[in-house]
mmCIF file of C-alpha atoms in Angstrom:
data_model
loop_
_atom_site.group_PDB
_atom_site.id
_atom_site.type_symbol
_atom_site.label_atom_id
_atom_site.label_comp_id
_atom_site.label_asym_id
_atom_site.label_seq_id
_atom_site.Cartn_x
_atom_site.Cartn_y
_atom_site.Cartn_z
ATOM 1 C CA UNK A 1 -96.426 57.523 101.009
ATOM 2 C CA UNK A 2 -99.833 59.154 102.028
ATOM 3 C CA UNK A 3 -99.740 57.129 105.061
ATOM 4 C CA UNK A 4 -95.939 58.412 106.375
ATOM 5 C CA UNK A 5 -96.844 61.600 105.120
ATOM 6 C CA UNK A 6 -99.838 61.922 107.429
ATOM 7 C CA UNK A 7 -97.589 60.542 110.750
ATOM 8 C CA UNK A 8 -95.239 62.576 110.225
ATOM 9 C CA UNK A 9 -96.568 66.214 109.455
ATOM 10 C CA UNK A 10 -98.661 65.433 113.272
ATOM 11 C CA UNK A 11 -95.591 64.334 115.065
ATOM 12 C CA UNK A 12 -93.827 68.101 113.143
ATOM 13 C CA UNK A 13 -97.012 69.831 114.182
ATOM 14 C CA UNK A 14 -97.952 67.579 117.198
ATOM 15 C CA UNK A 15 -92.916 68.225 118.071
ATOM 16 C CA UNK A 16 -93.423 72.088 117.246
ATOM 17 C CA UNK A 17 -97.050 72.815 119.902
ATOM 18 C CA UNK A 18 -94.317 71.099 122.929
ATOM 19 C CA UNK A 19 -91.030 72.816 121.928
ATOM 20 C CA UNK A 20 -90.604 75.964 121.311
ATOM 21 C CA UNK A 21 -86.996 75.756 120.163
ATOM 22 C CA UNK A 22 -83.814 73.628 120.940
ATOM 23 C CA UNK A 23 -81.477 70.927 120.218
ATOM 24 C CA UNK A 24 -83.902 67.314 118.719
ATOM 25 C CA UNK A 25 -82.419 64.692 118.605
ATOM 26 C CA UNK A 26 -84.423 62.333 115.356
ATOM 27 C CA UNK A 27 -84.326 59.032 116.910
ATOM 28 C CA UNK A 28 -84.065 56.775 113.945
ATOM 29 C CA UNK A 29 -84.340 59.484 111.644
ATOM 30 C CA UNK A 30 -85.179 56.785 108.747
ATOM 31 C CA UNK A 31 -84.918 58.997 104.965
ATOM 32 C CA UNK A 32 -84.304 62.276 107.301
ATOM 33 C CA UNK A 33 -87.596 64.028 105.895
ATOM 34 C CA UNK A 34 -88.743 65.288 109.136
ATOM 35 C CA UNK A 35 -85.304 66.185 110.290
ATOM 36 C CA UNK A 36 -85.197 68.819 107.069
ATOM 37 C CA UNK A 37 -88.191 70.359 107.790
ATOM 38 C CA UNK A 38 -87.506 70.064 111.761
ATOM 39 C CA UNK A 39 -84.067 72.509 110.597
ATOM 40 C CA UNK A 40 -86.507 74.732 108.439
ATOM 41 C CA UNK A 41 -87.875 75.179 111.742
ATOM 42 C CA UNK A 42 -85.360 76.538 113.750
ATOM 43 C CA UNK A 43 -84.095 73.529 115.601
ATOM 44 C CA UNK A 44 -81.100 72.119 115.589
ATOM 45 C CA UNK A 45 -80.968 69.033 115.018
ATOM 46 C CA UNK A 46 -78.896 65.851 115.760
ATOM 47 C CA UNK A 47 -80.418 62.853 114.071
ATOM 48 C CA UNK A 48 -79.107 59.198 114.262
ATOM 49 C CA UNK A 49 -79.889 56.345 111.795
ATOM 50 C CA UNK A 50 -78.349 52.825 112.168
ATOM 51 C CA UNK A 51 -78.633 51.942 107.963
ATOM 52 C CA UNK A 52 -75.373 53.758 106.479
ATOM 53 C CA UNK A 53 -77.415 53.778 103.351
ATOM 54 C CA UNK A 54 -79.498 56.171 104.693
ATOM 55 C CA UNK A 55 -76.918 57.783 106.640
ATOM 56 C CA UNK A 56 -75.488 58.963 103.210
ATOM 57 C CA UNK A 57 -78.480 60.171 102.270
ATOM 58 C CA UNK A 58 -79.109 62.302 104.626
ATOM 59 C CA UNK A 59 -76.136 63.852 105.103
ATOM 60 C CA UNK A 60 -76.366 64.660 100.952
ATOM 61 C CA UNK A 61 -79.910 65.795 102.033
ATOM 62 C CA UNK A 62 -78.003 67.792 104.644
ATOM 63 C CA UNK A 63 -75.648 69.525 102.184
ATOM 64 C CA UNK A 64 -78.277 70.000 99.174
ATOM 65 C CA UNK A 65 -80.483 72.420 101.476
ATOM 66 C CA UNK A 66 -77.034 74.216 102.536
ATOM 67 C CA UNK A 67 -78.667 72.865 106.362
ATOM 68 C CA UNK A 68 -74.748 71.171 106.923
ATOM 69 C CA UNK A 69 -75.017 73.974 110.468
ATOM 70 C CA UNK A 70 -77.575 72.630 112.233
ATOM 71 C CA UNK A 71 -78.170 68.960 110.699
ATOM 72 C CA UNK A 72 -75.848 66.153 112.521
ATOM 73 C CA UNK A 73 -76.152 62.499 111.349
ATOM 74 C CA UNK A 74 -74.617 59.890 112.269
ATOM 75 C CA UNK A 75 -74.713 55.659 112.017
ATOM 76 C CA UNK A 76 -76.185 54.227 115.417
ATOM 77 C CA UNK A 77 -78.296 52.794 116.984
ATOM 78 C CA UNK A 78 -81.111 54.261 119.289
ATOM 79 C CA UNK A 79 -80.345 51.442 122.445
ATOM 80 C CA UNK A 80 -77.201 53.177 122.444
ATOM 81 C CA UNK A 81 -77.104 57.236 122.377
ATOM 82 C CA UNK A 82 -73.914 58.580 121.735
ATOM 83 C CA UNK A 83 -74.705 61.983 123.619
ATOM 84 C CA UNK A 84 -73.809 62.461 126.380
ATOM 85 C CA UNK A 85 -76.684 62.895 129.553
ATOM 86 C CA UNK A 86 -79.832 65.280 129.901
ATOM 87 C CA UNK A 87 -78.662 67.340 126.877
ATOM 88 C CA UNK A 88 -81.425 67.172 124.284
ATOM 89 C CA UNK A 89 -84.688 69.743 124.809
ATOM 90 C CA UNK A 90 -86.796 67.731 122.758
ATOM 91 C CA UNK A 91 -86.180 64.405 121.582
ATOM 92 C CA UNK A 92 -88.443 62.845 118.031
ATOM 93 C CA UNK A 93 -89.645 59.881 117.313
ATOM 94 C CA UNK A 94 -91.100 58.093 114.120
ATOM 95 C CA UNK A 95 -91.985 54.642 113.412
ATOM 96 C CA UNK A 96 -89.228 52.935 115.163
ATOM 97 C CA UNK A 97 -89.244 50.849 118.133
ATOM 98 C CA UNK A 98 -91.729 48.371 116.755
ATOM 99 C CA UNK A 99 -88.548 47.549 114.439
ATOM 100 C CA UNK A 100 -85.868 46.910 117.526
ATOM 101 C CA UNK A 101 -85.029 43.247 118.512
ATOM 102 C CA UNK A 102 -84.569 42.134 122.606
ATOM 103 C CA UNK A 103 -80.888 40.905 120.929
ATOM 104 C CA UNK A 104 -80.834 45.482 119.923
ATOM 105 C CA UNK A 105 -81.974 45.740 123.417
ATOM 106 C CA UNK A 106 -85.555 46.437 123.443
ATOM 107 C CA UNK A 107 -88.001 49.495 123.191
ATOM 108 C CA UNK A 108 -87.541 49.549 127.134
ATOM 109 C CA UNK A 109 -83.363 49.710 126.089
ATOM 110 C CA UNK A 110 -83.983 52.647 123.780
ATOM 111 C CA UNK A 111 -86.815 54.946 125.715
ATOM 112 C CA UNK A 112 -84.051 54.604 129.191
ATOM 113 C CA UNK A 113 -81.623 56.443 126.693
ATOM 114 C CA UNK A 114 -84.001 58.353 125.550
ATOM 115 C CA UNK A 115 -85.169 59.419 129.160
ATOM 116 C CA UNK A 116 -80.956 59.877 129.660
ATOM 117 C CA UNK A 117 -80.053 62.001 126.656
ATOM 118 C CA UNK A 118 -82.879 63.658 127.122
ATOM 119 C CA UNK A 119 -83.597 67.542 129.809
ATOM 120 C CA UNK A 120 -85.776 67.255 133.160
ATOM 121 C CA UNK A 121 -89.097 68.184 131.465
ATOM 122 C CA UNK A 122 -88.171 68.060 127.791
ATOM 123 C CA UNK A 123 -90.528 66.119 124.899
ATOM 124 C CA UNK A 124 -89.920 63.722 123.888
ATOM 125 C CA UNK A 125 -93.003 62.626 120.899
ATOM 126 C CA UNK A 126 -93.533 59.325 119.577
ATOM 127 C CA UNK A 127 -95.399 57.393 117.314
ATOM 128 C CA UNK A 128 -95.521 53.627 117.334
ATOM 129 C CA UNK A 129 -97.844 50.841 115.442
ATOM 130 C CA UNK A 130 -101.232 50.909 117.532
ATOM 131 C CA UNK A 131 -103.344 47.333 118.207
ATOM 132 C CA UNK A 132 -101.881 44.122 118.518
ATOM 133 C CA UNK A 133 -104.972 42.555 116.879
ATOM 134 C CA UNK A 134 -104.375 44.538 113.595
ATOM 135 C CA UNK A 135 -100.739 42.136 113.135
ATOM 136 C CA UNK A 136 -101.090 41.310 110.026
ATOM 137 C CA UNK A 137 -98.729 40.467 106.759
ATOM 138 C CA UNK A 138 -97.514 44.662 106.559
ATOM 139 C CA UNK A 139 -96.028 44.516 109.814
ATOM 140 C CA UNK A 140 -94.231 40.874 109.191
ATOM 141 C CA UNK A 141 -92.627 42.382 105.567
ATOM 142 C CA UNK A 142 -92.057 45.891 107.677
ATOM 143 C CA UNK A 143 -89.712 43.060 110.333
ATOM 144 C CA UNK A 144 -92.135 45.524 113.335
ATOM 145 C CA UNK A 145 -91.544 43.398 116.583
ATOM 146 C CA UNK A 146 -94.319 44.696 117.742
ATOM 147 C CA UNK A 147 -97.794 46.646 117.922
ATOM 148 C CA UNK A 148 -98.121 48.753 121.435
ATOM 149 C CA UNK A 149 -101.269 48.793 123.135
ATOM 150 C CA UNK A 150 -102.536 52.561 124.572
ATOM 151 C CA UNK A 151 -101.415 50.241 128.606
ATOM 152 C CA UNK A 152 -98.030 49.412 126.991
ATOM 153 C CA UNK A 153 -97.271 52.302 125.477
ATOM 154 C CA UNK A 154 -97.757 54.508 128.500
ATOM 155 C CA UNK A 155 -96.311 51.956 130.816
ATOM 156 C CA UNK A 156 -92.613 51.504 128.735
ATOM 157 C CA UNK A 157 -91.981 55.363 129.308
ATOM 158 C CA UNK A 158 -94.141 55.185 132.917
ATOM 159 C CA UNK A 159 -90.874 53.240 133.891
ATOM 160 C CA UNK A 160 -88.081 54.358 131.952
ATOM 161 C CA UNK A 161 -89.484 58.308 133.639
ATOM 162 C CA UNK A 162 -91.437 60.031 131.662
ATOM 163 C CA UNK A 163 -94.364 61.256 132.389
ATOM 164 C CA UNK A 164 -97.229 60.323 129.870
ATOM 165 C CA UNK A 165 -99.624 63.375 128.982
ATOM 166 C CA UNK A 166 -101.132 63.108 125.804
ATOM 167 C CA UNK A 167 -101.210 59.842 123.974
ATOM 168 C CA UNK A 168 -103.734 59.787 121.007
#
């Protein structure tokens, strides 16, 4: 819907301003719309998605748009990335961390993996739901595990070795 589109366009704008070109990981790509836009913007994209149905959907979209060489998608968890250390020039993760349960390693494990697969100084752009006080039935429906505070999100990334430059 419109809120999803707004968030995705914001992530894309922030990413383009932070990462000039190169190899990108879309961690938890969902339907792949952001990954497709990144490819169209000149990036080479690897995408990881937990849902096998979405993986099939994204592969079909890549074929439909002639992006098979620029968009590679694999089924897997963002807490156990199959890429080597220092692999990517940038990473984007939109509305994913809040879904990772403790038995999957939690958001701490995912962010540690993000840090591991990014080259030194590479940018990581994420979007998460804010303010635990706003928790409501929509969070339950969406299967969120948590909402984030500003300090909690900063701590999550700094504890994994990131330098947080901006949060909004």
